[in-house]
Short mmCIF file of N, CA, C and O in Angstrom, two decimals:
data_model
loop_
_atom_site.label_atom_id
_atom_site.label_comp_id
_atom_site.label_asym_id
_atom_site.label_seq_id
_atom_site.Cartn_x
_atom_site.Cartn_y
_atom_site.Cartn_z
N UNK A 1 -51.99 158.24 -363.89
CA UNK A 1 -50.91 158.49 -362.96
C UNK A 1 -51.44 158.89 -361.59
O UNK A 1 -51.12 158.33 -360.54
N UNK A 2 -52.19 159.79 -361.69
CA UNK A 2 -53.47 159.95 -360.35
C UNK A 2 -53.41 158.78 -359.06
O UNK A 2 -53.12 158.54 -357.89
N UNK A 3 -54.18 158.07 -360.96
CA UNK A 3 -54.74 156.67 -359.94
C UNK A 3 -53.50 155.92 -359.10
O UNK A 3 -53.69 155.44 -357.99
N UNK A 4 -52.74 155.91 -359.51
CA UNK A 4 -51.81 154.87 -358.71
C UNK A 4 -50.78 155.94 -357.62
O UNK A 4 -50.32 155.36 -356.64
N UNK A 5 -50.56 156.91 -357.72
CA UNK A 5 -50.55 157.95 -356.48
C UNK A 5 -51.45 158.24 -355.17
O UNK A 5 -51.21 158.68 -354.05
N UNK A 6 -52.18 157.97 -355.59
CA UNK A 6 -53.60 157.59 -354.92
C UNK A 6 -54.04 156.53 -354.04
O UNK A 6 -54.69 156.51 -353.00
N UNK A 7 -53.53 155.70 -354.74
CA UNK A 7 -54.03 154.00 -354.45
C UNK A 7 -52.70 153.93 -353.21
O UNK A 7 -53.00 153.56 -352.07
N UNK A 8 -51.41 154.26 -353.50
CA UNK A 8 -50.09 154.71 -352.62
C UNK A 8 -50.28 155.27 -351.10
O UNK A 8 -49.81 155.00 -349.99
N UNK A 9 -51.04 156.01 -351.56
CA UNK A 9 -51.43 156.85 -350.41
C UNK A 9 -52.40 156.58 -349.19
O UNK A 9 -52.63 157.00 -348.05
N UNK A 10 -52.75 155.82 -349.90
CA UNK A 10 -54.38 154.98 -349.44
C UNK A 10 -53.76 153.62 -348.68
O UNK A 10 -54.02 153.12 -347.59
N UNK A 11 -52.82 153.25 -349.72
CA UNK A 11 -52.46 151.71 -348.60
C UNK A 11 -51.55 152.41 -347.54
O UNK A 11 -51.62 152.01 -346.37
N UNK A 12 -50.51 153.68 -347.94
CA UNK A 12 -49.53 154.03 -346.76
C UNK A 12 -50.60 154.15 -345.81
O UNK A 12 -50.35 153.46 -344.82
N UNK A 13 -51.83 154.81 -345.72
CA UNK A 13 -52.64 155.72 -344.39
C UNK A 13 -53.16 153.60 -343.79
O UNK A 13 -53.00 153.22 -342.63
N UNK A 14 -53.64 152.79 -344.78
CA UNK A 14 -54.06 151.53 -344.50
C UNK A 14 -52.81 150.55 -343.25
O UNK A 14 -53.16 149.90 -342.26
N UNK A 15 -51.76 150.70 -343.64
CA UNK A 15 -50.74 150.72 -343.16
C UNK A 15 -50.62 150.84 -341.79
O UNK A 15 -50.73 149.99 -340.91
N UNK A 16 -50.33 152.36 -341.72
CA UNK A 16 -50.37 152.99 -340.39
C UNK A 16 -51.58 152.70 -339.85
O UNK A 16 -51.43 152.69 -338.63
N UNK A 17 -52.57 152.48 -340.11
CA UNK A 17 -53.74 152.09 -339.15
C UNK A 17 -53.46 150.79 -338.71
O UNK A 17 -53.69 150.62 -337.51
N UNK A 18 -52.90 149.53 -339.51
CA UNK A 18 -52.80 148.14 -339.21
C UNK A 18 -51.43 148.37 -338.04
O UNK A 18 -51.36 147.69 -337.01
N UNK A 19 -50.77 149.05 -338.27
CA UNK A 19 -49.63 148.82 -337.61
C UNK A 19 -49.96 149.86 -336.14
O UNK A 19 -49.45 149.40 -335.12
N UNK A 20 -50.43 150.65 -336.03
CA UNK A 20 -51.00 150.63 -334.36
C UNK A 20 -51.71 150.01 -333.98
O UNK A 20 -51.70 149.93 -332.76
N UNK A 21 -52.68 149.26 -334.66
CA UNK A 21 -53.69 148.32 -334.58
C UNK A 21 -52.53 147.14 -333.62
O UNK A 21 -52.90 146.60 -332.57
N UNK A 22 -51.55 147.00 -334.05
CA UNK A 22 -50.81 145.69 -333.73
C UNK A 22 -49.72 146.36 -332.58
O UNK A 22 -49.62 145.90 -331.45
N UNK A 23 -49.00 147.41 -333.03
CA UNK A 23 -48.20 147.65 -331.74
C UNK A 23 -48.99 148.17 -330.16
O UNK A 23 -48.48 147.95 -329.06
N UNK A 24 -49.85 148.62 -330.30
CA UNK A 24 -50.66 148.93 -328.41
C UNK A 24 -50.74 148.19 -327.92
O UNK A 24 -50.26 148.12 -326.79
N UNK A 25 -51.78 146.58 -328.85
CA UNK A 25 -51.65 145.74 -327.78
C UNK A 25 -49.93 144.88 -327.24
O UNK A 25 -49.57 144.44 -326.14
N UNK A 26 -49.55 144.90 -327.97
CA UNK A 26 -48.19 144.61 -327.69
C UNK A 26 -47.31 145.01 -326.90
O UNK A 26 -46.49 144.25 -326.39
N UNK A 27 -47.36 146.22 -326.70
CA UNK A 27 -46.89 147.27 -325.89
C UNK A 27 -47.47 147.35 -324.71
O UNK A 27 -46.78 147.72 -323.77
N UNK A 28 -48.82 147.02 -324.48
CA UNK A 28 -49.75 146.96 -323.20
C UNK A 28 -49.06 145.53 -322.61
O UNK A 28 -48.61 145.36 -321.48
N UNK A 29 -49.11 144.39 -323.91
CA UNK A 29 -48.11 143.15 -322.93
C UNK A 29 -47.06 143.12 -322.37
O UNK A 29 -46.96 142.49 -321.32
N UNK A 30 -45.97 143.81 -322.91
CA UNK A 30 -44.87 143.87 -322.44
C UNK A 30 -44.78 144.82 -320.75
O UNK A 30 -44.05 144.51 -319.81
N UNK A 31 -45.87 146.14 -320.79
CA UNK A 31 -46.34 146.39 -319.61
C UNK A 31 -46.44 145.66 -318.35
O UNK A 31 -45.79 145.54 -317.31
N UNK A 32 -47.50 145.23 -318.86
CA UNK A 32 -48.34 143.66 -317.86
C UNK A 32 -47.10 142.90 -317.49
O UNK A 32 -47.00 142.52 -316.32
N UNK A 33 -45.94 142.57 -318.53
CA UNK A 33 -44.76 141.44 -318.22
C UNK A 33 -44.30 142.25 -317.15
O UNK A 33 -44.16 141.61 -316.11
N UNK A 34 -43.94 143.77 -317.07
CA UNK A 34 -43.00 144.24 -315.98
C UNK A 34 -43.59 144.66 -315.02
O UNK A 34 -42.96 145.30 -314.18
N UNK A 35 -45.34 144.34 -314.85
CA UNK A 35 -45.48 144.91 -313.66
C UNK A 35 -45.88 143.35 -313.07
O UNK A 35 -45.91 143.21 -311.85
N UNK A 36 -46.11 142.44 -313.76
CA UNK A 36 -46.23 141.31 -313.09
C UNK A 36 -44.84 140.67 -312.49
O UNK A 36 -44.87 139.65 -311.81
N UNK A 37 -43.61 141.36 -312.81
CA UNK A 37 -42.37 140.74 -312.83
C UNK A 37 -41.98 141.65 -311.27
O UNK A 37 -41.40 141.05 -310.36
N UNK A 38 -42.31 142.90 -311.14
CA UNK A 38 -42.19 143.32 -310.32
C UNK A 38 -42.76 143.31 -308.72
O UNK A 38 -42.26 143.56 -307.62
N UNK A 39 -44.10 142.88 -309.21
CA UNK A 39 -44.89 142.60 -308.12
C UNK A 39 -44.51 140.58 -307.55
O UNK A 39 -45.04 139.97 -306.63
N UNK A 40 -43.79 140.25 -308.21
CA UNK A 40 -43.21 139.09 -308.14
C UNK A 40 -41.73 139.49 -307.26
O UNK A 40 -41.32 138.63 -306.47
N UNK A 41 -41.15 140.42 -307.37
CA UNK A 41 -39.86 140.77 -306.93
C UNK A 41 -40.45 141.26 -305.40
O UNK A 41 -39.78 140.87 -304.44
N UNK A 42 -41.51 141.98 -305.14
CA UNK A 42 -41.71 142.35 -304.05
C UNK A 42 -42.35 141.52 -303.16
O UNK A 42 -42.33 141.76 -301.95
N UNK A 43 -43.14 140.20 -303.78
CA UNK A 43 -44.03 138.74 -302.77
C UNK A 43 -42.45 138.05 -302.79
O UNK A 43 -42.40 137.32 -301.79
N UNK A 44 -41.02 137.99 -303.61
CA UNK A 44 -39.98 137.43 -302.89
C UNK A 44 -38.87 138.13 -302.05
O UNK A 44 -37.92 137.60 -301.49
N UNK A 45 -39.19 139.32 -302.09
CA UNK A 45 -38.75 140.08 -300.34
C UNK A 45 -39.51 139.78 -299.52
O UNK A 45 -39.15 139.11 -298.55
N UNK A 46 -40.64 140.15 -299.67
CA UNK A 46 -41.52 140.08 -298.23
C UNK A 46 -41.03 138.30 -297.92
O UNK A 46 -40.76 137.89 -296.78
N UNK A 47 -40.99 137.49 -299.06
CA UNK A 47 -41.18 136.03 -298.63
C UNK A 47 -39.57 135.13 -298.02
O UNK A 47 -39.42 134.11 -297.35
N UNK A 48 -38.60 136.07 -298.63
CA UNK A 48 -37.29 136.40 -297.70
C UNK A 48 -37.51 136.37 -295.96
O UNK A 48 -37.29 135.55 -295.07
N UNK A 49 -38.02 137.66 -296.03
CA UNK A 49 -38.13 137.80 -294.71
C UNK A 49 -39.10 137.58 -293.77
O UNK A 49 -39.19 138.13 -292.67
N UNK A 50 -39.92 136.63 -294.31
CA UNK A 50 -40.29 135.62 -293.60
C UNK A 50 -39.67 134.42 -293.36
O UNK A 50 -39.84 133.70 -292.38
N UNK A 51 -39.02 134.26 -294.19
CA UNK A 51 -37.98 133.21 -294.16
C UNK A 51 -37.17 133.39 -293.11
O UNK A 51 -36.81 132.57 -292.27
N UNK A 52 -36.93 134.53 -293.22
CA UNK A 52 -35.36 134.97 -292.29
C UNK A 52 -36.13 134.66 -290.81
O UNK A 52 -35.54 133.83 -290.11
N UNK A 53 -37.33 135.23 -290.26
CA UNK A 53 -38.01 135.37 -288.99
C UNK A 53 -37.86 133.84 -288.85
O UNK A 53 -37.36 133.40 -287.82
N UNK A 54 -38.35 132.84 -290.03
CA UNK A 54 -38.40 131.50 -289.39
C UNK A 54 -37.42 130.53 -289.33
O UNK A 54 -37.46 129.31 -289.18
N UNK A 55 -36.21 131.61 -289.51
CA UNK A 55 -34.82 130.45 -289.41
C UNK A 55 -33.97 130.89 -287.96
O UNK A 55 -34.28 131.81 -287.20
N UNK A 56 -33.01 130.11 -287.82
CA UNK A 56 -32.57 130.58 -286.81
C UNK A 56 -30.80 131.78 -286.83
O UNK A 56 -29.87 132.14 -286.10
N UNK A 57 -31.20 131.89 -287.84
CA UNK A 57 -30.25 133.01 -287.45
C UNK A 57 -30.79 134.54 -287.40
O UNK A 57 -31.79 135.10 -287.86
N UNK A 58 -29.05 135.19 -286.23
CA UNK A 58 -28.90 136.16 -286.05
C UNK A 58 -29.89 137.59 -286.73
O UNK A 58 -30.68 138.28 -286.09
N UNK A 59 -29.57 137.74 -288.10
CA UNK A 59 -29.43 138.38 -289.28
C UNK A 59 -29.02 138.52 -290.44
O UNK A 59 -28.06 137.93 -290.92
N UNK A 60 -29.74 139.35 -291.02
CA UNK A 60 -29.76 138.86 -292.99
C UNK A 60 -29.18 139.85 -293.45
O UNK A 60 -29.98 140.75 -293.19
N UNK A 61 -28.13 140.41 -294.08
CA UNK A 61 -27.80 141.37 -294.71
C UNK A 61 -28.54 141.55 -296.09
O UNK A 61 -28.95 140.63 -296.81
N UNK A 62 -28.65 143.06 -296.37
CA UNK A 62 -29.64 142.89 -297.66
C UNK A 62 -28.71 143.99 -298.60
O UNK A 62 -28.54 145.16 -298.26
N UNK A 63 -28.42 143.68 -299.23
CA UNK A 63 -27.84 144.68 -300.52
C UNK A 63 -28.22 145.08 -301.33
O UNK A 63 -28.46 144.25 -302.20
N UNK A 64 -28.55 146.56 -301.69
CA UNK A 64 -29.56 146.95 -302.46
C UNK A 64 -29.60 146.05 -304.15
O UNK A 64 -30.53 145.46 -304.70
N UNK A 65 -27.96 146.33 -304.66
CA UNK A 65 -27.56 145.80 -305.68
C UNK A 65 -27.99 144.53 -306.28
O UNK A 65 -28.02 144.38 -307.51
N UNK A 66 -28.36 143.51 -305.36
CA UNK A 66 -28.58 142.22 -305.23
C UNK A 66 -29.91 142.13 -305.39
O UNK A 66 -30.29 141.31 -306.23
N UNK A 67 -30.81 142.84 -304.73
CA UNK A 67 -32.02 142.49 -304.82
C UNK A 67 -33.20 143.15 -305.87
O UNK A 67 -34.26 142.65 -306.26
N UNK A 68 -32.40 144.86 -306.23
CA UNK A 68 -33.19 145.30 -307.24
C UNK A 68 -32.75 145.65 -308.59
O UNK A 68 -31.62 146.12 -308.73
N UNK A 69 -33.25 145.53 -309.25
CA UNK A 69 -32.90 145.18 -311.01
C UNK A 69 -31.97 146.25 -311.43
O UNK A 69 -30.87 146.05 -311.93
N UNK A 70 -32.57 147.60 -311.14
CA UNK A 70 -31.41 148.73 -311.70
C UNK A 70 -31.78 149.56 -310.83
O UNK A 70 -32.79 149.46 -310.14
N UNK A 71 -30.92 150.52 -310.82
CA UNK A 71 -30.73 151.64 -310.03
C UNK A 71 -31.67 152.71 -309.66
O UNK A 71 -31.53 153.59 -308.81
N UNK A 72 -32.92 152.42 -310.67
CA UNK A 72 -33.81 153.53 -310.41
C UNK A 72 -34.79 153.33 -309.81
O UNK A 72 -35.78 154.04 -309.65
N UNK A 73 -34.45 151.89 -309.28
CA UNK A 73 -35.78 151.10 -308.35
C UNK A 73 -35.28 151.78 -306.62
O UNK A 73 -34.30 152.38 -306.17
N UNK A 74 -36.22 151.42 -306.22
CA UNK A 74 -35.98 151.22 -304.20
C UNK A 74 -37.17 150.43 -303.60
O UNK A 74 -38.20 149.93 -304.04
N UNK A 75 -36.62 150.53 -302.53
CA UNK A 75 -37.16 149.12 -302.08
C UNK A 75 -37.64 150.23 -300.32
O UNK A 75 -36.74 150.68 -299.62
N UNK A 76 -39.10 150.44 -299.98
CA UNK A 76 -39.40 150.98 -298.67
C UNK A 76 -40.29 149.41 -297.64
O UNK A 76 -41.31 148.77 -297.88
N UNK A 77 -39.15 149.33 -296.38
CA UNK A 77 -40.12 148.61 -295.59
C UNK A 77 -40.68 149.39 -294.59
O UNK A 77 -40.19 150.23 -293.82
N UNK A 78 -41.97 148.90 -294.77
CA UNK A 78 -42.33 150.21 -293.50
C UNK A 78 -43.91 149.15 -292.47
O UNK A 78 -44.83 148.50 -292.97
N UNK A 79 -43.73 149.31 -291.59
CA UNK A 79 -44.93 148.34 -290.74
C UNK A 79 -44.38 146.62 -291.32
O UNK A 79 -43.39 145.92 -291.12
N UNK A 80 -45.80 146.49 -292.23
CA UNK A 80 -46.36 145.22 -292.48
C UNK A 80 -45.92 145.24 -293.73
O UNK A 80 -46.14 144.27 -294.46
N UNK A 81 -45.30 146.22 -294.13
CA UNK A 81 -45.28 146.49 -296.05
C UNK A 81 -43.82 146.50 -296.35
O UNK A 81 -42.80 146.85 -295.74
N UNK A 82 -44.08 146.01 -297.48
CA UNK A 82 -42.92 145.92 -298.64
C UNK A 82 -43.38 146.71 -299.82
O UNK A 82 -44.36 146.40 -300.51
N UNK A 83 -42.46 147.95 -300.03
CA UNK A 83 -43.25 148.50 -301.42
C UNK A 83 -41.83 148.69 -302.69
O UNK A 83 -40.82 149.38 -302.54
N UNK A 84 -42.03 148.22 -303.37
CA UNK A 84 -40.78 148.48 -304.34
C UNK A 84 -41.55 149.38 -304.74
O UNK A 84 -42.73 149.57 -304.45
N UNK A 85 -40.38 150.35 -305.90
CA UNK A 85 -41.26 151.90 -306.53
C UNK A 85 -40.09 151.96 -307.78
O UNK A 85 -38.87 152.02 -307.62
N UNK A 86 -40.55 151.94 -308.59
CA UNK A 86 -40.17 152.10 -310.19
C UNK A 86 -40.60 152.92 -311.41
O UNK A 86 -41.16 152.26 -312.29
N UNK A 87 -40.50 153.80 -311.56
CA UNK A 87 -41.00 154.95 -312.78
C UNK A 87 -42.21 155.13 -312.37
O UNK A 87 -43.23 154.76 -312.94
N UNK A 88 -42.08 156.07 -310.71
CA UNK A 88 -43.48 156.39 -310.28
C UNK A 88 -44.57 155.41 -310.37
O UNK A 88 -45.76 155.69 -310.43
N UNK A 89 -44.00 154.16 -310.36
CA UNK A 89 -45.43 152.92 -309.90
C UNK A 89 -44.62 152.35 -308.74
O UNK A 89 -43.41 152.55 -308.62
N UNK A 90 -45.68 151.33 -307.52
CA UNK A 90 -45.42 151.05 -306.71
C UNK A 90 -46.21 149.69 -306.59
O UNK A 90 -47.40 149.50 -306.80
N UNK A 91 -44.93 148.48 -306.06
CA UNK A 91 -45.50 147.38 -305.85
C UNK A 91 -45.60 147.03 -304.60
O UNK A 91 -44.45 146.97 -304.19
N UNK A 92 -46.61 146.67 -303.42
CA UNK A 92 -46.67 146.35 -302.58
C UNK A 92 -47.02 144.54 -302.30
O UNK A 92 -47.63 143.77 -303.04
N UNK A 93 -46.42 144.29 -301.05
CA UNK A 93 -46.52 142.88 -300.59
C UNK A 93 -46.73 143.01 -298.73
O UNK A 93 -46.63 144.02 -298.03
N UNK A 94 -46.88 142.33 -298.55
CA UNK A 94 -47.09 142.11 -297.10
C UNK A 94 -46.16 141.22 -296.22
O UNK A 94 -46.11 140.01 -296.44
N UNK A 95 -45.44 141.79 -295.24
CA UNK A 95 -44.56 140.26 -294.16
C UNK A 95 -45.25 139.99 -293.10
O UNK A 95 -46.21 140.63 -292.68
N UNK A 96 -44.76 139.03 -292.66
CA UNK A 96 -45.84 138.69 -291.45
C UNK A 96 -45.51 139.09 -290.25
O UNK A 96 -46.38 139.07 -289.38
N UNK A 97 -44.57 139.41 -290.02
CA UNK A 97 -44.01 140.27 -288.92
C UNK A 97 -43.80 142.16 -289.08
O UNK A 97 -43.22 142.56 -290.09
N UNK A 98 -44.06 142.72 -288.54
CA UNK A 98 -44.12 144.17 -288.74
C UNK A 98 -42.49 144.53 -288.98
O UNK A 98 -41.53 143.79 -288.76
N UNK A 99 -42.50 145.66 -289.41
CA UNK A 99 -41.16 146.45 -288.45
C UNK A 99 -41.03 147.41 -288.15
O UNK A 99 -41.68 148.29 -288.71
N UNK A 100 -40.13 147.71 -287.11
CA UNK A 100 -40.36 148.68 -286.58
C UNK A 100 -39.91 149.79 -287.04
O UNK A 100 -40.49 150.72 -286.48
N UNK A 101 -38.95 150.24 -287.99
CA UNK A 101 -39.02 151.51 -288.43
C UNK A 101 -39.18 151.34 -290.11
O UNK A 101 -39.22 150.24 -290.66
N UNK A 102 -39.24 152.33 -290.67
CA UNK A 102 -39.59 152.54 -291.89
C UNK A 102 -38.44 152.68 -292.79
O UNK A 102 -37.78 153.71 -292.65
N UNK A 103 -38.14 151.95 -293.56
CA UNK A 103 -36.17 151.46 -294.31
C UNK A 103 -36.60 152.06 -295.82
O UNK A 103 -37.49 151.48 -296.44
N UNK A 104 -35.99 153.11 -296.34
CA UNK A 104 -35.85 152.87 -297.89
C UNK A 104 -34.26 152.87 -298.23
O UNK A 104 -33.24 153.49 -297.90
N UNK A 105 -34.63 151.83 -299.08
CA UNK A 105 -33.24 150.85 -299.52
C UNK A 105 -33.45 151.07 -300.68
O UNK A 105 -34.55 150.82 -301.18
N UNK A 106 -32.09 151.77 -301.63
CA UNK A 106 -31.73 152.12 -302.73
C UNK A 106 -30.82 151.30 -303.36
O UNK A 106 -30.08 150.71 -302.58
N UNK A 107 -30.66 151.09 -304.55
CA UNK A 107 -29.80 150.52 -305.15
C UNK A 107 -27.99 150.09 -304.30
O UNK A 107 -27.31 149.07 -304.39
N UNK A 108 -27.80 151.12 -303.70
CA UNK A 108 -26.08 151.28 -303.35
C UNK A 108 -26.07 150.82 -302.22
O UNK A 108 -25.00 150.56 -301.66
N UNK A 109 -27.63 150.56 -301.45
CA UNK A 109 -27.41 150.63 -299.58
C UNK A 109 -27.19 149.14 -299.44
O UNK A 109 -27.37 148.44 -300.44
N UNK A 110 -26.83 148.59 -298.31
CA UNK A 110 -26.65 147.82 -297.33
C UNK A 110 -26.91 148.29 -296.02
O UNK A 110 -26.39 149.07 -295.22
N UNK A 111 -28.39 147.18 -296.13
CA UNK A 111 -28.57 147.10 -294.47
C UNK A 111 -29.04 146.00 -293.87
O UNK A 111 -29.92 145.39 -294.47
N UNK A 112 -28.63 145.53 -292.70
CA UNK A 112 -28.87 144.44 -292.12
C UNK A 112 -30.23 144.73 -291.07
O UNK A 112 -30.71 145.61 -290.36
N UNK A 113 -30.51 143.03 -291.62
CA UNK A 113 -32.23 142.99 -291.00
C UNK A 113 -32.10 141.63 -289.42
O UNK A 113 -31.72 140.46 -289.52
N UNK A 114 -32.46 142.18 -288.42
CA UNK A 114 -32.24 141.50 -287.45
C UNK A 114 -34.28 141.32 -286.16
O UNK A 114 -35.40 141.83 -286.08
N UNK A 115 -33.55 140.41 -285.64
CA UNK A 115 -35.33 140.20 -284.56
C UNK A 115 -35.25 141.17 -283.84
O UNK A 115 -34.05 141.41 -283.67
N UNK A 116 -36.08 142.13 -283.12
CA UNK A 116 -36.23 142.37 -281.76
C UNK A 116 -37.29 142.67 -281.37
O UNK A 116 -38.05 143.56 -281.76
N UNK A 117 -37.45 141.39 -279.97
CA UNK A 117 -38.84 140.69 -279.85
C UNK A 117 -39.83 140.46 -281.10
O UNK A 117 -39.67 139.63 -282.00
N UNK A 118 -40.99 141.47 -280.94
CA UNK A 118 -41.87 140.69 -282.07
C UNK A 118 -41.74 141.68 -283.48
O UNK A 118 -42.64 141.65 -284.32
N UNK A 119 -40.44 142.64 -283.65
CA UNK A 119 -40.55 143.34 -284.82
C UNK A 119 -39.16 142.90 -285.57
O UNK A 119 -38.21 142.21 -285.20
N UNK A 120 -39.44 143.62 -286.78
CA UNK A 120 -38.09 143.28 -287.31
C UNK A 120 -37.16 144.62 -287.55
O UNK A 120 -37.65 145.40 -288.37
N UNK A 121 -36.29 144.91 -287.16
CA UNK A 121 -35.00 146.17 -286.86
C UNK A 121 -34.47 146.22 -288.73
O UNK A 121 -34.13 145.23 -289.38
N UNK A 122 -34.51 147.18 -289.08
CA UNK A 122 -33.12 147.47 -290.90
C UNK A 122 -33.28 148.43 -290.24
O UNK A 122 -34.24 149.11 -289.90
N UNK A 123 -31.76 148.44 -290.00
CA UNK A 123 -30.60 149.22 -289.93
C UNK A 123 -29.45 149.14 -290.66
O UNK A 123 -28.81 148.09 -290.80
N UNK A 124 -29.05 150.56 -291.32
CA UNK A 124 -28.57 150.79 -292.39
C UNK A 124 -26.72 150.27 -291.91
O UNK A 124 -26.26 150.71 -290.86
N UNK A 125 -25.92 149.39 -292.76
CA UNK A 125 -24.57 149.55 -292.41
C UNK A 125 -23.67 150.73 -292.85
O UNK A 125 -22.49 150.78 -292.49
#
């Protein structure tokens, strides 16, 4: 009776070793998926507003809602940078035009992005 209490015990501990063995790396992928997904969200702002500099209109309205996934994200433009920021990590991208003041855009904001001369103006509506 020992023996097979034993042998129980031995595959449960066998078990639990195979099965973290298998969930970390898994868990490290799904990581990698959201920070590669994110740093993808921030090369298509910056690549927005390059867009916007090379079209001919006025101005772009930007809505926080629209552009970031959930509510606990924001979105800071500041100079040359685009930085989204999500559970204390931060994705940065680069535009090719500066701007001139420094915008953090939250989930709820709306603000419109306009030229003047060689910078780009967000200002909050």
């Amino acid at each position: 009776m020992i023996e097979f209490t034993l042998s129980r015990v031995t595959m449960l501990a066998c078990g639990i070793i195979l099965m973290s063995a298998v969930v970390l790396p898994v868990m490290h992928g799904y990581d990698s998926m959201e920070d590669d997904g994110m740093t993808s969200l921030a090369d298509g702002v910056s690549l927005m507003l390059d867009s916007f500099w090379d079209s001919k209109a006025d101005a772009v309205c930007i809505r926080g809602w629209e552009l970031l996934p959930d509510p606990s994200c924001s979105l800071t433009i500041d100079g040359p940078y685009v930085t989204l920021h999500k559970d204390g990590r931060e994705y940065t991208s680069l535009i090719g035009h500066r701007s001139g003041d420094c915008a953090a855009i939250s989930y709820n904001d709306v603000f419109e992005v306009t030229r003047d001369g060689d910078l780009l103006r967000v200002v909050p509506q």
